[in-house]
């Protein structure tokens, strides 16, 4: 998975239920990101973290929560407050320091469906 | 904050023709502009990128041009092949602020007809 592993690949959520999407990387990257992808809307930023124990809201953070207790892990929780969670979720990481290639490496994604 | 607009949303070309996708950005502080290719159901893959101190970059059949004054950049694919069919995303990053995050365009669905 190119150094980033997302699980599960498919996830089904019932109404009123919280679910957690896993993202693990072994690239030793400091920065990690969560994006949501809907048809025709590109990738929208949910949350990002530049360093362990720190994270910031992106453009569409409402109804989501994250934690960054370890450098390798950046789980995303979709809470019951997110009214339209059906989407494809992508996790990414990068090394945001100067020099080198600091494009994102993406995970393979989790497709979340409300049932 | 940064805003990236991408056009067209869909593009259909004949095999062997060229394809051009254009993006504009709003934040003059942005200094890194990658392009990603996403095949159906798969993760986006970086195909080429350009930094603000360069006007053009080529990699085989793919090239990217950047006009900082006009705040727009373009992806050029020459001699298109059916395997080039995918969704392409441009992005912009303000390296010095905003946590290095990328802001993506809306995507262009490229279809190359044999």
PDB file of C-alpha atoms in Angstrom:
ATOM      1  CA  UNK A   1       0.000   0.000   0.000  1.00  0.00           C
ATOM      2  CA  UNK A   2       2.901   2.382  -0.658  1.00  0.00           C
ATOM      3  CA  UNK A   3       3.616   2.843   3.063  1.00  0.00           C
ATOM      4  CA  UNK A   4       0.115   3.944   4.079  1.00  0.00           C
ATOM      5  CA  UNK A   5      -2.513   1.419   5.075  1.00  0.00           C
ATOM      6  CA  UNK A   6      -6.172   2.296   5.411  1.00  0.00           C
ATOM      7  CA  UNK A   7      -8.718  -0.066   6.870  1.00  0.00           C
ATOM      8  CA  UNK A   8     -11.302  -1.259   6.373  1.00  0.00           C
ATOM      9  CA  UNK A   9     -11.696  -0.972   2.610  1.00  0.00           C
ATOM     10  CA  UNK A  10     -15.494  -0.938   2.919  1.00  0.00           C
ATOM     11  CA  UNK A  11     -17.496   0.191   5.953  1.00  0.00           C
ATOM     12  CA  UNK A  12     -21.207   0.368   6.612  1.00  0.00           C
ATOM     13  CA  UNK A  13     -22.654   2.704   9.220  1.00  0.00           C
ATOM     14  CA  UNK A  14     -26.073   2.600  10.771  1.00  0.00           C
ATOM     15  CA  UNK A  15     -27.971   5.736  11.679  1.00  0.00           C
ATOM     16  CA  UNK A  16     -26.723   7.253  14.945  1.00  0.00           C
ATOM     17  CA  UNK A  17     -23.588   5.156  15.013  1.00  0.00           C
ATOM     18  CA  UNK A  18     -19.999   6.340  15.333  1.00  0.00           C
ATOM     19  CA  UNK A  19     -17.407   4.585  13.198  1.00  0.00           C
ATOM     20  CA  UNK A  20     -13.628   4.862  13.106  1.00  0.00           C
ATOM     21  CA  UNK A  21     -11.461   4.669  10.010  1.00  0.00           C
ATOM     22  CA  UNK A  22      -7.874   3.554  10.474  1.00  0.00           C
ATOM     23  CA  UNK A  23      -4.817   5.105   8.823  1.00  0.00           C
ATOM     24  CA  UNK A  24      -1.292   3.819   9.532  1.00  0.00           C
ATOM     25  CA  UNK A  25       1.942   4.867   7.817  1.00  0.00           C
ATOM     26  CA  UNK A  26       5.496   3.537   8.046  1.00  0.00           C
ATOM     27  CA  UNK A  27       7.099   6.350   6.045  1.00  0.00           C
ATOM     28  CA  UNK A  28       8.200   8.308   9.119  1.00  0.00           C
ATOM     29  CA  UNK A  29       6.212  11.278   7.846  1.00  0.00           C
ATOM     30  CA  UNK A  30       5.333  14.030  10.298  1.00  0.00           C
ATOM     31  CA  UNK A  31       2.236  15.314   8.518  1.00  0.00           C
ATOM     32  CA  UNK A  32      -0.954  13.350   7.928  1.00  0.00           C
ATOM     33  CA  UNK A  33      -4.256  14.338   6.348  1.00  0.00           C
ATOM     34  CA  UNK A  34      -7.818  13.123   5.899  1.00  0.00           C
ATOM     35  CA  UNK A  35      -9.792  13.963   2.765  1.00  0.00           C
ATOM     36  CA  UNK A  36     -13.312  13.190   1.728  1.00  0.00           C
ATOM     37  CA  UNK A  37     -14.083  12.510  -1.924  1.00  0.00           C
ATOM     38  CA  UNK A  38     -17.547  12.881  -3.404  1.00  0.00           C
ATOM     39  CA  UNK A  39     -18.366  12.576  -7.118  1.00  0.00           C
ATOM     40  CA  UNK A  40     -17.726  15.839  -8.949  1.00  0.00           C
ATOM     41  CA  UNK A  41     -16.368  17.635  -5.885  1.00  0.00           C
ATOM     42  CA  UNK A  42     -12.740  16.655  -5.809  1.00  0.00           C
ATOM     43  CA  UNK A  43     -10.973  16.082  -2.512  1.00  0.00           C
ATOM     44  CA  UNK A  44     -12.033  18.137   0.499  1.00  0.00           C
ATOM     45  CA  UNK A  45      -9.867  18.408   3.609  1.00  0.00           C
ATOM     46  CA  UNK A  46     -11.398  17.165   6.871  1.00  0.00           C
ATOM     47  CA  UNK A  47      -8.522  17.301   9.384  1.00  0.00           C
ATOM     48  CA  UNK A  48      -4.758  17.412   9.288  1.00  0.00           C
ATOM     49  CA  UNK A  49      -1.899  16.924  11.708  1.00  0.00           C
ATOM     50  CA  UNK A  50       1.618  18.295  11.375  1.00  0.00           C
ATOM     51  CA  UNK A  51       3.044  16.575  14.443  1.00  0.00           C
ATOM     52  CA  UNK A  52       2.143  14.106  17.163  1.00  0.00           C
ATOM     53  CA  UNK A  53      -0.494  15.311  19.637  1.00  0.00           C
ATOM     54  CA  UNK A  54      -1.497  18.209  17.410  1.00  0.00           C
ATOM     55  CA  UNK A  55      -4.140  18.528  14.705  1.00  0.00           C
ATOM     56  CA  UNK A  56      -6.177  21.223  12.960  1.00  0.00           C
ATOM     57  CA  UNK A  57      -9.587  21.392  11.350  1.00  0.00           C
ATOM     58  CA  UNK A  58      -9.836  21.444   7.606  1.00  0.00           C
ATOM     59  CA  UNK A  59     -12.645  22.820   5.488  1.00  0.00           C
ATOM     60  CA  UNK A  60     -15.314  20.251   6.427  1.00  0.00           C
ATOM     61  CA  UNK A  61     -14.472  19.138   9.998  1.00  0.00           C
ATOM     62  CA  UNK A  62     -18.026  19.210  11.383  1.00  0.00           C
ATOM     63  CA  UNK A  63     -19.181  15.751  12.411  1.00  0.00           C
ATOM     64  CA  UNK A  64     -15.671  14.288  12.417  1.00  0.00           C
ATOM     65  CA  UNK A  65     -12.972  13.846  15.044  1.00  0.00           C
ATOM     66  CA  UNK A  66      -9.352  12.693  14.976  1.00  0.00           C
ATOM     67  CA  UNK A  67      -6.471  11.863  17.278  1.00  0.00           C
ATOM     68  CA  UNK A  68      -2.705  11.748  16.764  1.00  0.00           C
ATOM     69  CA  UNK A  69      -1.243   9.878  19.709  1.00  0.00           C
ATOM     70  CA  UNK A  70       1.446   8.197  17.614  1.00  0.00           C
ATOM     71  CA  UNK A  71       3.411   9.412  14.632  1.00  0.00           C
ATOM     72  CA  UNK A  72       2.357   6.379  12.606  1.00  0.00           C
ATOM     73  CA  UNK A  73      -1.374   6.590  13.244  1.00  0.00           C
ATOM     74  CA  UNK A  74      -4.096   9.137  12.456  1.00  0.00           C
ATOM     75  CA  UNK A  75      -7.563   7.578  12.937  1.00  0.00           C
ATOM     76  CA  UNK A  76     -10.707   9.385  11.816  1.00  0.00           C
ATOM     77  CA  UNK A  77     -14.017   8.995  13.652  1.00  0.00           C
ATOM     78  CA  UNK A  78     -17.193   9.743  11.772  1.00  0.00           C
ATOM     79  CA  UNK A  79     -19.722  10.695  14.429  1.00  0.00           C
ATOM     80  CA  UNK A  80     -23.508  10.586  14.367  1.00  0.00           C
ATOM     81  CA  UNK A  81     -23.404  14.387  13.926  1.00  0.00           C
ATOM     82  CA  UNK A  82     -22.190  13.886  10.342  1.00  0.00           C
ATOM     83  CA  UNK A  83     -25.504  13.719   8.510  1.00  0.00           C
ATOM     84  CA  UNK A  84     -24.230  12.715   5.092  1.00  0.00           C
ATOM     85  CA  UNK A  85     -21.186  10.502   5.652  1.00  0.00           C
ATOM     86  CA  UNK A  86     -21.470   8.325   2.563  1.00  0.00           C
ATOM     87  CA  UNK A  87     -18.241   9.000   0.647  1.00  0.00           C
ATOM     88  CA  UNK A  88     -14.780   7.743  -0.205  1.00  0.00           C
ATOM     89  CA  UNK A  89     -12.260   8.692   2.502  1.00  0.00           C
ATOM     90  CA  UNK A  90      -8.580   9.096   1.717  1.00  0.00           C
ATOM     91  CA  UNK A  91      -5.715   9.388   4.156  1.00  0.00           C
ATOM     92  CA  UNK A  92      -2.401  10.921   3.068  1.00  0.00           C
ATOM     93  CA  UNK A  93       0.963  11.745   4.532  1.00  0.00           C
ATOM     94  CA  UNK A  94       3.935  13.864   3.593  1.00  0.00           C
ATOM     95  CA  UNK A  95       7.168  15.229   4.920  1.00  0.00           C
ATOM     96  CA  UNK A  96       6.517  18.986   4.924  1.00  0.00           C
ATOM     97  CA  UNK A  97      10.102  20.066   5.417  1.00  0.00           C
ATOM     98  CA  UNK A  98      12.057  21.937   2.780  1.00  0.00           C
ATOM     99  CA  UNK A  99      13.705  19.960   0.038  1.00  0.00           C
ATOM    100  CA  UNK A 100      12.945  16.619  -1.530  1.00  0.00           C
ATOM    101  CA  UNK A 101       9.647  15.455  -2.902  1.00  0.00           C
ATOM    102  CA  UNK A 102       6.932  16.577  -0.557  1.00  0.00           C
ATOM    103  CA  UNK A 103       3.928  15.482  -2.521  1.00  0.00           C
ATOM    104  CA  UNK A 104       1.385  13.372  -0.734  1.00  0.00           C
ATOM    105  CA  UNK A 105       1.411   9.611  -0.475  1.00  0.00           C
ATOM    106  CA  UNK A 106      -2.174   8.389  -0.343  1.00  0.00           C
ATOM    107  CA  UNK A 107      -3.669   5.317   1.245  1.00  0.00           C
ATOM    108  CA  UNK A 108      -5.986   3.084  -0.769  1.00  0.00           C
ATOM    109  CA  UNK A 109      -9.103   4.606   0.767  1.00  0.00           C
ATOM    110  CA  UNK A 110     -12.160   3.541   2.744  1.00  0.00           C
ATOM    111  CA  UNK A 111     -15.596   3.604   1.171  1.00  0.00           C
ATOM    112  CA  UNK A 112     -18.179   4.414   3.838  1.00  0.00           C
ATOM    113  CA  UNK A 113     -21.863   3.792   3.248  1.00  0.00           C
ATOM    114  CA  UNK A 114     -24.806   4.607   5.495  1.00  0.00           C
ATOM    115  CA  UNK A 115     -27.349   1.801   5.709  1.00  0.00           C
TER     116      UNK A 115
ATOM    117  CA  UNK B   1      -7.702  30.621   2.161  1.00  0.00           C
ATOM    118  CA  UNK B   2      -6.503  29.043  -1.046  1.00  0.00           C
ATOM    119  CA  UNK B   3      -9.024  28.189  -3.745  1.00  0.00           C
ATOM    120  CA  UNK B   4      -8.239  26.084  -6.802  1.00  0.00           C
ATOM    121  CA  UNK B   5     -10.446  26.013  -9.879  1.00  0.00           C
ATOM    122  CA  UNK B   6      -9.984  23.293 -12.510  1.00  0.00           C
ATOM    123  CA  UNK B   7     -11.318  23.084 -16.076  1.00  0.00           C
ATOM    124  CA  UNK B   8     -12.732  21.280 -17.899  1.00  0.00           C
ATOM    125  CA  UNK B   9     -14.633  18.838 -15.725  1.00  0.00           C
ATOM    126  CA  UNK B  10     -14.706  16.280 -18.540  1.00  0.00           C
ATOM    127  CA  UNK B  11     -12.462  15.906 -21.566  1.00  0.00           C
ATOM    128  CA  UNK B  12     -12.705  13.421 -24.408  1.00  0.00           C
ATOM    129  CA  UNK B  13      -9.919  13.034 -26.967  1.00  0.00           C
ATOM    130  CA  UNK B  14      -8.936  10.594 -29.677  1.00  0.00           C
ATOM    131  CA  UNK B  15      -5.957   8.358 -29.093  1.00  0.00           C
ATOM    132  CA  UNK B  16      -2.820  10.138 -30.206  1.00  0.00           C
ATOM    133  CA  UNK B  17      -4.212  13.627 -29.679  1.00  0.00           C
ATOM    134  CA  UNK B  18      -3.061  16.012 -26.960  1.00  0.00           C
ATOM    135  CA  UNK B  19      -5.005  16.848 -23.812  1.00  0.00           C
ATOM    136  CA  UNK B  20      -4.743  20.036 -21.768  1.00  0.00           C
ATOM    137  CA  UNK B  21      -6.191  20.601 -18.304  1.00  0.00           C
ATOM    138  CA  UNK B  22      -6.049  24.042 -16.704  1.00  0.00           C
ATOM    139  CA  UNK B  23      -6.102  25.220 -13.102  1.00  0.00           C
ATOM    140  CA  UNK B  24      -6.133  28.607 -11.432  1.00  0.00           C
ATOM    141  CA  UNK B  25      -5.293  29.382  -7.826  1.00  0.00           C
ATOM    142  CA  UNK B  26      -6.038  32.344  -5.603  1.00  0.00           C
ATOM    143  CA  UNK B  27      -3.221  32.556  -3.045  1.00  0.00           C
ATOM    144  CA  UNK B  28      -0.084  34.169  -4.430  1.00  0.00           C
ATOM    145  CA  UNK B  29       1.920  32.567  -1.583  1.00  0.00           C
ATOM    146  CA  UNK B  30       1.338  29.094  -3.028  1.00  0.00           C
ATOM    147  CA  UNK B  31       4.602  27.623  -4.221  1.00  0.00           C
ATOM    148  CA  UNK B  32       4.049  23.935  -4.970  1.00  0.00           C
ATOM    149  CA  UNK B  33       1.676  22.535  -7.596  1.00  0.00           C
ATOM    150  CA  UNK B  34       1.264  18.761  -7.997  1.00  0.00           C
ATOM    151  CA  UNK B  35      -0.917  16.818 -10.391  1.00  0.00           C
ATOM    152  CA  UNK B  36      -2.527  13.507  -9.473  1.00  0.00           C
ATOM    153  CA  UNK B  37      -4.048  10.762 -11.585  1.00  0.00           C
ATOM    154  CA  UNK B  38      -6.809   8.632 -10.098  1.00  0.00           C
ATOM    155  CA  UNK B  39      -8.076   5.514 -11.787  1.00  0.00           C
ATOM    156  CA  UNK B  40     -11.538   4.253 -10.921  1.00  0.00           C
ATOM    157  CA  UNK B  41     -11.728   3.009  -7.334  1.00  0.00           C
ATOM    158  CA  UNK B  42      -8.029   3.569  -6.680  1.00  0.00           C
ATOM    159  CA  UNK B  43      -5.920   6.056  -4.778  1.00  0.00           C
ATOM    160  CA  UNK B  44      -4.603   9.233  -6.429  1.00  0.00           C
ATOM    161  CA  UNK B  45      -1.060   8.884  -7.745  1.00  0.00           C
ATOM    162  CA  UNK B  46       1.348  11.786  -8.145  1.00  0.00           C
ATOM    163  CA  UNK B  47       2.306  12.087 -11.823  1.00  0.00           C
ATOM    164  CA  UNK B  48       4.176  15.383 -11.954  1.00  0.00           C
ATOM    165  CA  UNK B  49       4.729  18.468  -9.849  1.00  0.00           C
ATOM    166  CA  UNK B  50       6.223  21.912 -10.224  1.00  0.00           C
ATOM    167  CA  UNK B  51       7.595  24.466  -7.817  1.00  0.00           C
ATOM    168  CA  UNK B  52       7.125  28.197  -8.108  1.00  0.00           C
ATOM    169  CA  UNK B  53      10.712  28.893  -9.149  1.00  0.00           C
ATOM    170  CA  UNK B  54      10.209  26.897 -12.368  1.00  0.00           C
ATOM    171  CA  UNK B  55       8.050  27.765 -15.384  1.00  0.00           C
ATOM    172  CA  UNK B  56       7.836  24.370 -17.043  1.00  0.00           C
ATOM    173  CA  UNK B  57       8.628  20.756 -16.298  1.00  0.00           C
ATOM    174  CA  UNK B  58       8.453  17.708 -18.565  1.00  0.00           C
ATOM    175  CA  UNK B  59       8.407  13.983 -17.981  1.00  0.00           C
ATOM    176  CA  UNK B  60       8.098  11.966 -21.183  1.00  0.00           C
ATOM    177  CA  UNK B  61       4.571  12.621 -22.519  1.00  0.00           C
ATOM    178  CA  UNK B  62       3.527  14.781 -19.590  1.00  0.00           C
ATOM    179  CA  UNK B  63       4.363  18.430 -19.016  1.00  0.00           C
ATOM    180  CA  UNK B  64       3.230  21.096 -16.593  1.00  0.00           C
ATOM    181  CA  UNK B  65       3.486  24.849 -17.108  1.00  0.00           C
ATOM    182  CA  UNK B  66       3.149  27.531 -14.446  1.00  0.00           C
ATOM    183  CA  UNK B  67       2.351  31.216 -14.870  1.00  0.00           C
ATOM    184  CA  UNK B  68       2.804  32.818 -11.461  1.00  0.00           C
ATOM    185  CA  UNK B  69       1.742  36.258 -12.624  1.00  0.00           C
ATOM    186  CA  UNK B  70      -1.600  34.985 -13.866  1.00  0.00           C
ATOM    187  CA  UNK B  71      -1.794  32.369 -11.086  1.00  0.00           C
ATOM    188  CA  UNK B  72      -2.555  29.468 -13.354  1.00  0.00           C
ATOM    189  CA  UNK B  73      -0.914  26.177 -14.239  1.00  0.00           C
ATOM    190  CA  UNK B  74      -1.688  23.537 -16.818  1.00  0.00           C
ATOM    191  CA  UNK B  75      -1.149  19.835 -17.463  1.00  0.00           C
ATOM    192  CA  UNK B  76      -0.305  18.791 -21.009  1.00  0.00           C
ATOM    193  CA  UNK B  77      -0.467  15.163 -22.116  1.00  0.00           C
ATOM    194  CA  UNK B  78       0.796  14.428 -25.621  1.00  0.00           C
ATOM    195  CA  UNK B  79       0.216  11.319 -27.746  1.00  0.00           C
ATOM    196  CA  UNK B  80      -2.599  10.209 -25.470  1.00  0.00           C
ATOM    197  CA  UNK B  81      -3.237   6.503 -24.964  1.00  0.00           C
ATOM    198  CA  UNK B  82      -6.325   4.657 -23.654  1.00  0.00           C
ATOM    199  CA  UNK B  83      -4.495   3.982 -20.380  1.00  0.00           C
ATOM    200  CA  UNK B  84      -4.350   7.738 -19.801  1.00  0.00           C
ATOM    201  CA  UNK B  85      -8.108   7.607 -19.166  1.00  0.00           C
ATOM    202  CA  UNK B  86      -8.657   8.598 -15.527  1.00  0.00           C
ATOM    203  CA  UNK B  87      -9.592  11.522 -13.306  1.00  0.00           C
ATOM    204  CA  UNK B  88      -6.857  14.129 -12.969  1.00  0.00           C
ATOM    205  CA  UNK B  89      -6.576  16.529 -10.041  1.00  0.00           C
ATOM    206  CA  UNK B  90      -4.474  19.621  -9.714  1.00  0.00           C
ATOM    207  CA  UNK B  91      -3.539  21.030  -6.326  1.00  0.00           C
ATOM    208  CA  UNK B  92      -1.772  23.970  -4.748  1.00  0.00           C
ATOM    209  CA  UNK B  93       0.110  24.304  -1.494  1.00  0.00           C
ATOM    210  CA  UNK B  94       1.189  27.272   0.546  1.00  0.00           C
ATOM    211  CA  UNK B  95       4.333  25.788   1.983  1.00  0.00           C
ATOM    212  CA  UNK B  96       4.970  28.422   4.578  1.00  0.00           C
ATOM    213  CA  UNK B  97       1.525  28.590   6.115  1.00  0.00           C
ATOM    214  CA  UNK B  98      -1.572  26.471   6.586  1.00  0.00           C
ATOM    215  CA  UNK B  99       0.325  23.363   7.637  1.00  0.00           C
ATOM    216  CA  UNK B 100       1.559  22.463   4.180  1.00  0.00           C
ATOM    217  CA  UNK B 101      -1.855  21.157   3.231  1.00  0.00           C
ATOM    218  CA  UNK B 102      -2.879  20.721  -0.389  1.00  0.00           C
ATOM    219  CA  UNK B 103      -6.020  22.295  -1.807  1.00  0.00           C
ATOM    220  CA  UNK B 104      -7.370  20.312  -4.734  1.00  0.00           C
ATOM    221  CA  UNK B 105      -9.246  21.273  -7.847  1.00  0.00           C
ATOM    222  CA  UNK B 106     -12.542  19.588  -8.652  1.00  0.00           C
ATOM    223  CA  UNK B 107     -11.008  17.068 -11.032  1.00  0.00           C
ATOM    224  CA  UNK B 108     -11.102  16.402 -14.773  1.00  0.00           C
ATOM    225  CA  UNK B 109     -12.360  13.120 -16.131  1.00  0.00           C
ATOM    226  CA  UNK B 110     -10.243  12.346 -19.187  1.00  0.00           C
ATOM    227  CA  UNK B 111     -11.473   9.798 -21.690  1.00  0.00           C
ATOM    228  CA  UNK B 112      -9.143   8.664 -24.477  1.00  0.00           C
ATOM    229  CA  UNK B 113     -11.012   6.917 -27.269  1.00  0.00           C
ATOM    230  CA  UNK B 114      -9.160   4.255 -29.287  1.00  0.00           C
TER     231      UNK B 114
END
